[in-house]
Amino acid sequence: MAASRLSSVKKAVENLLKNNEISYYFKSFDPKKHSYFDYSKYVKRKMDMDGVVRNLKGAKYRSVEEALNDIRLVFQNAIDYPKTLTRVKMAARRFLLWYESLKRKVMGPPAKEKRTWQSIALDIVAELEVNNITDTVWFLMPVDRGLVPDYYKQISRPMDYQKVKTKLKRGNYSQPQQWIADMNLILDNCRQYNKGQVSFMQIIERVKDAFKKYMKKKKFS
């Protein structure tokens, strides 16, 4: 079981490495090189994705929990250090959401979580976030107003996976169709804002197909 789970983590990390922003966290960070002499005050144990990859490939992790903790630490360190560049900290927040879905996919839902349709829906969102991260990275959290100031002028009903998961956990959806409508709204918003941009139209189609595949896999109806 542990070997199978670690294999799943390794595959997920390989997918994550295809994302350009992961380069922020790949190599070991040297605080002194950047005159960050107070780094150790906020970061007690350094970790980078290169180290995670080497440990996974070398079968150095004794448990899947150990591997997951190291992955979380990579991004949490970037968030905890006050002088981390804004773009790096924002990307870290996105990847922490990916991490949470990876943890759910590999370890299963929390023991106290009842197995309802909402729980299965959370599994499906986790599959999308982990298996299709190069496409779904755009939808993990709300669009930043500071970076894309005109987005909220064009999109009247913003939606993202973080908001969807919160609504599922809080029981805000009374029926599955409402959840599916929000999942489709995410892609509709992307289509509206990025009118005619081929790369985004391709992303939309791939995510749509993946969503259908995971719905079928989970026998969701």
mmCIF file of C-alpha atoms in Angstrom:
data_model
loop_
_atom_site.group_PDB
_atom_site.id
_atom_site.type_symbol
_atom_site.label_atom_id
_atom_site.label_comp_id
_atom_site.label_asym_id
_atom_site.label_seq_id
_atom_site.Cartn_x
_atom_site.Cartn_y
_atom_site.Cartn_z
ATOM 1 C CA MET A 1 0.000 0.000 0.000
ATOM 2 C CA ALA A 2 2.757 2.459 0.976
ATOM 3 C CA ALA A 3 4.724 1.750 -2.205
ATOM 4 C CA SER A 4 1.628 2.285 -4.335
ATOM 5 C CA ARG A 5 0.871 5.583 -2.614
ATOM 6 C CA LEU A 6 4.449 6.810 -3.002
ATOM 7 C CA SER A 7 4.270 5.876 -6.676
ATOM 8 C CA SER A 8 1.133 8.037 -6.978
ATOM 9 C CA VAL A 9 2.930 10.937 -5.284
ATOM 10 C CA LYS A 10 5.905 10.547 -7.640
ATOM 11 C CA LYS A 11 3.632 10.622 -10.690
ATOM 12 C CA ALA A 12 1.774 13.684 -9.375
ATOM 13 C CA VAL A 13 5.045 15.534 -8.747
ATOM 14 C CA GLU A 14 6.218 14.719 -12.282
ATOM 15 C CA ASN A 15 3.034 16.336 -13.598
ATOM 16 C CA LEU A 16 3.530 19.350 -11.348
ATOM 17 C CA LEU A 17 7.053 19.897 -12.664
ATOM 18 C CA LYS A 18 5.594 20.629 -16.108
ATOM 19 C CA ASN A 19 4.244 23.897 -14.705
ATOM 20 C CA ASN A 20 6.549 26.863 -15.339
ATOM 21 C CA GLU A 21 5.982 28.424 -11.918
ATOM 22 C CA ILE A 22 7.368 25.398 -10.121
ATOM 23 C CA SER A 23 10.840 26.621 -11.115
ATOM 24 C CA TYR A 24 10.565 29.087 -8.185
ATOM 25 C CA TYR A 25 10.828 26.169 -5.769
ATOM 26 C CA PHE A 26 12.981 23.646 -7.598
ATOM 27 C CA LYS A 27 16.521 24.471 -6.570
ATOM 28 C CA SER A 28 17.767 24.929 -3.022
ATOM 29 C CA PHE A 29 17.254 28.529 -1.916
ATOM 30 C CA ASP A 30 20.305 30.380 -0.582
ATOM 31 C CA PRO A 31 19.053 33.160 1.764
ATOM 32 C CA LYS A 32 22.502 34.753 2.157
ATOM 33 C CA LYS A 33 22.820 35.218 -1.596
ATOM 34 C CA HIS A 34 19.754 37.479 -1.414
ATOM 35 C CA SER A 35 20.765 39.115 1.882
ATOM 36 C CA TYR A 36 17.868 37.430 3.668
ATOM 37 C CA PHE A 37 19.763 37.093 6.952
ATOM 38 C CA ASP A 38 16.570 36.638 8.981
ATOM 39 C CA TYR A 39 15.389 33.669 6.896
ATOM 40 C CA SER A 40 16.052 31.092 9.621
ATOM 41 C CA LYS A 41 13.850 33.081 11.988
ATOM 42 C CA TYR A 42 10.797 32.193 9.904
ATOM 43 C CA VAL A 43 11.871 28.989 8.152
ATOM 44 C CA LYS A 44 13.043 26.243 10.490
ATOM 45 C CA ARG A 45 13.688 23.571 7.851
ATOM 46 C CA LYS A 46 14.520 24.323 4.240
ATOM 47 C CA MET A 47 13.040 22.173 1.480
ATOM 48 C CA ASP A 48 12.909 22.357 -2.314
ATOM 49 C CA MET A 49 11.305 20.331 -5.098
ATOM 50 C CA ASP A 50 14.675 19.086 -6.319
ATOM 51 C CA GLY A 51 15.174 17.445 -2.931
ATOM 52 C CA VAL A 52 11.671 15.961 -3.025
ATOM 53 C CA VAL A 53 12.281 14.516 -6.511
ATOM 54 C CA ARG A 54 15.646 13.012 -5.497
ATOM 55 C CA ASN A 55 14.114 11.449 -2.400
ATOM 56 C CA LEU A 56 11.231 9.984 -4.405
ATOM 57 C CA LYS A 57 13.496 8.593 -7.109
ATOM 58 C CA GLY A 58 15.946 7.226 -4.551
ATOM 59 C CA ALA A 59 13.184 5.640 -2.444
ATOM 60 C CA LYS A 60 14.410 7.633 0.574
ATOM 61 C CA TYR A 61 10.982 8.295 2.073
ATOM 62 C CA ARG A 62 9.971 5.822 4.765
ATOM 63 C CA SER A 63 6.291 6.703 4.425
ATOM 64 C CA VAL A 64 3.946 8.585 2.135
ATOM 65 C CA GLU A 65 3.253 11.013 4.991
ATOM 66 C CA GLU A 66 6.931 11.965 5.045
ATOM 67 C CA ALA A 67 6.881 12.719 1.314
ATOM 68 C CA LEU A 68 3.686 14.739 1.580
ATOM 69 C CA ASN A 69 5.062 16.753 4.504
ATOM 70 C CA ASP A 70 8.153 17.700 2.493
ATOM 71 C CA ILE A 71 6.022 18.808 -0.458
ATOM 72 C CA ARG A 72 3.849 20.938 1.793
ATOM 73 C CA LEU A 73 6.933 22.443 3.419
ATOM 74 C CA VAL A 74 8.288 23.681 0.066
ATOM 75 C CA PHE A 75 5.294 25.933 -0.443
ATOM 76 C CA GLN A 76 4.579 26.762 3.195
ATOM 77 C CA ASN A 77 8.124 28.120 3.606
ATOM 78 C CA ALA A 78 7.564 30.495 0.691
ATOM 79 C CA ILE A 79 4.366 31.751 2.308
ATOM 80 C CA ASP A 80 5.792 32.038 5.827
ATOM 81 C CA TYR A 81 8.815 34.131 4.896
ATOM 82 C CA PRO A 82 7.692 37.812 4.827
ATOM 83 C CA LYS A 83 10.139 38.904 2.108
ATOM 84 C CA THR A 84 9.109 36.267 -0.434
ATOM 85 C CA LEU A 85 8.264 37.940 -3.743
ATOM 86 C CA THR A 86 4.532 38.444 -4.247
ATOM 87 C CA ARG A 87 4.366 36.337 -7.418
ATOM 88 C CA VAL A 88 6.248 33.504 -5.710
ATOM 89 C CA LYS A 89 3.987 33.645 -2.650
ATOM 90 C CA MET A 90 0.842 33.661 -4.823
ATOM 91 C CA ALA A 91 2.045 30.627 -6.758
ATOM 92 C CA ALA A 92 2.827 28.890 -3.455
ATOM 93 C CA ARG A 93 -0.763 29.423 -2.310
ATOM 94 C CA ARG A 94 -2.001 27.834 -5.532
ATOM 95 C CA PHE A 95 0.327 24.866 -5.149
ATOM 96 C CA LEU A 96 -0.740 24.372 -1.536
ATOM 97 C CA LEU A 97 -4.270 23.897 -2.844
ATOM 98 C CA TRP A 98 -2.841 21.324 -5.272
ATOM 99 C CA TYR A 99 -1.084 19.673 -2.347
ATOM 100 C CA GLU A 100 -4.340 19.390 -0.381
ATOM 101 C CA SER A 101 -5.947 17.641 -3.338
ATOM 102 C CA LEU A 102 -2.931 15.367 -3.722
ATOM 103 C CA LYS A 103 -3.214 14.418 -0.065
ATOM 104 C CA ARG A 104 -6.901 13.598 -0.525
ATOM 105 C CA LYS A 105 -6.243 11.601 -3.692
ATOM 106 C CA VAL A 106 -3.430 9.568 -2.118
ATOM 107 C CA MET A 107 -4.633 9.212 1.479
ATOM 108 C CA GLY A 108 -8.370 9.368 0.917
ATOM 109 C CA PRO A 109 -10.888 11.753 2.514
ATOM 110 C CA PRO A 110 -10.703 12.590 6.247
ATOM 111 C CA ALA A 111 -11.996 9.781 8.486
ATOM 112 C CA LYS A 112 -14.759 11.983 9.890
ATOM 113 C CA GLU A 113 -16.086 12.885 6.416
ATOM 114 C CA LYS A 114 -19.357 11.153 5.551
ATOM 115 C CA ARG A 115 -19.431 9.395 2.175
ATOM 116 C CA THR A 116 -22.048 11.522 0.431
ATOM 117 C CA TRP A 117 -22.328 12.779 -3.150
ATOM 118 C CA GLN A 118 -20.528 15.920 -1.974
ATOM 119 C CA SER A 119 -17.599 13.764 -0.801
ATOM 120 C CA ILE A 120 -17.420 12.051 -4.196
ATOM 121 C CA ALA A 121 -17.575 15.465 -5.891
ATOM 122 C CA LEU A 122 -14.575 16.554 -3.799
ATOM 123 C CA ASP A 123 -12.739 13.440 -5.011
ATOM 124 C CA ILE A 124 -13.458 14.416 -8.616
ATOM 125 C CA VAL A 125 -12.177 17.970 -8.120
ATOM 126 C CA ALA A 126 -9.039 16.514 -6.519
ATOM 127 C CA GLU A 127 -8.504 14.278 -9.564
ATOM 128 C CA LEU A 128 -8.767 17.311 -11.846
ATOM 129 C CA GLU A 129 -6.381 19.398 -9.783
ATOM 130 C CA VAL A 130 -3.747 16.689 -9.418
ATOM 131 C CA ASN A 131 -3.865 14.792 -12.707
ATOM 132 C CA ASN A 132 -4.437 17.842 -14.930
ATOM 133 C CA ILE A 133 -2.468 20.499 -13.048
ATOM 134 C CA THR A 134 -0.884 22.022 -16.176
ATOM 135 C CA ASP A 135 -4.407 22.980 -17.307
ATOM 136 C CA THR A 136 -6.321 23.381 -14.045
ATOM 137 C CA VAL A 137 -3.661 25.583 -12.422
ATOM 138 C CA TRP A 138 -5.609 28.531 -13.890
ATOM 139 C CA PHE A 139 -8.714 27.554 -11.920
ATOM 140 C CA LEU A 140 -7.352 26.642 -8.480
ATOM 141 C CA MET A 141 -8.178 29.958 -6.810
ATOM 142 C CA PRO A 142 -9.813 33.326 -7.595
ATOM 143 C CA VAL A 143 -8.291 35.512 -10.298
ATOM 144 C CA ASP A 144 -6.156 38.195 -8.650
ATOM 145 C CA ARG A 145 -7.675 41.657 -9.058
ATOM 146 C CA GLY A 146 -4.282 43.333 -8.882
ATOM 147 C CA LEU A 147 -2.862 41.295 -11.749
ATOM 148 C CA VAL A 148 -5.990 41.178 -13.918
ATOM 149 C CA PRO A 149 -7.948 44.357 -13.029
ATOM 150 C CA ASP A 150 -10.465 44.116 -15.889
ATOM 151 C CA TYR A 151 -11.453 40.494 -15.181
ATOM 152 C CA TYR A 152 -14.217 41.345 -12.732
ATOM 153 C CA LYS A 153 -15.621 43.950 -15.099
ATOM 154 C CA GLN A 154 -16.129 41.303 -17.764
ATOM 155 C CA ILE A 155 -17.043 38.326 -15.567
ATOM 156 C CA SER A 156 -20.180 38.829 -13.515
ATOM 157 C CA ARG A 157 -20.102 35.459 -11.692
ATOM 158 C CA PRO A 158 -16.503 34.472 -10.907
ATOM 159 C CA MET A 159 -15.941 30.850 -9.913
ATOM 160 C CA ASP A 160 -12.922 28.684 -9.091
ATOM 161 C CA TYR A 161 -12.138 25.275 -7.596
ATOM 162 C CA GLN A 162 -11.333 26.702 -4.169
ATOM 163 C CA LYS A 163 -14.781 28.261 -3.961
ATOM 164 C CA VAL A 164 -16.414 25.086 -5.296
ATOM 165 C CA LYS A 165 -14.709 22.938 -2.655
ATOM 166 C CA THR A 166 -15.738 25.335 0.103
ATOM 167 C CA LYS A 167 -19.361 25.194 -1.045
ATOM 168 C CA LEU A 168 -19.239 21.386 -1.143
ATOM 169 C CA LYS A 169 -17.808 21.162 2.374
ATOM 170 C CA ARG A 170 -20.340 23.638 3.769
ATOM 171 C CA GLY A 171 -23.286 21.912 2.115
ATOM 172 C CA ASN A 172 -24.192 24.959 0.019
ATOM 173 C CA TYR A 173 -25.239 22.763 -2.891
ATOM 174 C CA SER A 174 -28.590 21.064 -2.363
ATOM 175 C CA GLN A 175 -28.220 18.890 -5.451
ATOM 176 C CA PRO A 176 -25.396 17.688 -7.743
ATOM 177 C CA GLN A 177 -26.636 19.730 -10.707
ATOM 178 C CA GLN A 178 -25.752 22.944 -8.866
ATOM 179 C CA TRP A 179 -22.181 21.746 -8.364
ATOM 180 C CA ILE A 180 -21.876 20.663 -11.992
ATOM 181 C CA ALA A 181 -23.203 24.080 -13.070
ATOM 182 C CA ASP A 182 -20.428 25.814 -11.108
ATOM 183 C CA MET A 183 -17.793 23.477 -12.569
ATOM 184 C CA ASN A 184 -19.043 24.400 -16.039
ATOM 185 C CA LEU A 185 -19.180 28.089 -15.077
ATOM 186 C CA ILE A 186 -15.426 28.043 -14.423
ATOM 187 C CA LEU A 187 -14.812 26.998 -18.024
ATOM 188 C CA ASP A 188 -17.485 29.339 -19.422
ATOM 189 C CA ASN A 189 -15.820 32.281 -17.655
ATOM 190 C CA CYS A 190 -12.460 31.263 -19.079
ATOM 191 C CA ARG A 191 -13.969 31.095 -22.567
ATOM 192 C CA GLN A 192 -15.618 34.500 -22.201
ATOM 193 C CA TYR A 193 -12.573 36.330 -20.877
ATOM 194 C CA ASN A 194 -10.041 34.716 -23.222
ATOM 195 C CA LYS A 195 -12.196 35.045 -26.328
ATOM 196 C CA GLY A 196 -10.664 33.193 -29.252
ATOM 197 C CA GLN A 197 -7.274 32.520 -27.658
ATOM 198 C CA VAL A 198 -6.455 29.083 -29.027
ATOM 199 C CA SER A 199 -4.368 27.919 -26.051
ATOM 200 C CA PHE A 200 -7.182 28.606 -23.595
ATOM 201 C CA MET A 201 -9.806 27.047 -25.854
ATOM 202 C CA GLN A 202 -7.683 23.889 -25.904
ATOM 203 C CA ILE A 203 -7.355 23.965 -22.121
ATOM 204 C CA ILE A 204 -11.131 24.245 -21.780
ATOM 205 C CA GLU A 205 -11.704 21.199 -23.986
ATOM 206 C CA ARG A 206 -9.097 19.100 -22.173
ATOM 207 C CA VAL A 207 -10.502 19.972 -18.742
ATOM 208 C CA LYS A 208 -14.050 19.327 -19.954
ATOM 209 C CA ASP A 209 -13.052 15.869 -21.236
ATOM 210 C CA ALA A 210 -11.154 15.084 -18.031
ATOM 211 C CA PHE A 211 -14.144 16.110 -15.913
ATOM 212 C CA LYS A 212 -16.386 13.740 -17.860
ATOM 213 C CA LYS A 213 -13.822 10.947 -17.474
ATOM 214 C CA TYR A 214 -13.578 11.353 -13.691
ATOM 215 C CA MET A 215 -17.357 11.584 -13.363
ATOM 216 C CA LYS A 216 -17.609 8.241 -15.164
ATOM 217 C CA LYS A 217 -14.749 6.758 -13.125
ATOM 218 C CA LYS A 218 -16.506 7.651 -9.874
ATOM 219 C CA LYS A 219 -19.849 6.453 -11.298
ATOM 220 C CA PHE A 220 -21.258 9.868 -10.549
ATOM 221 C CA SER A 221 -24.743 10.608 -11.817
#
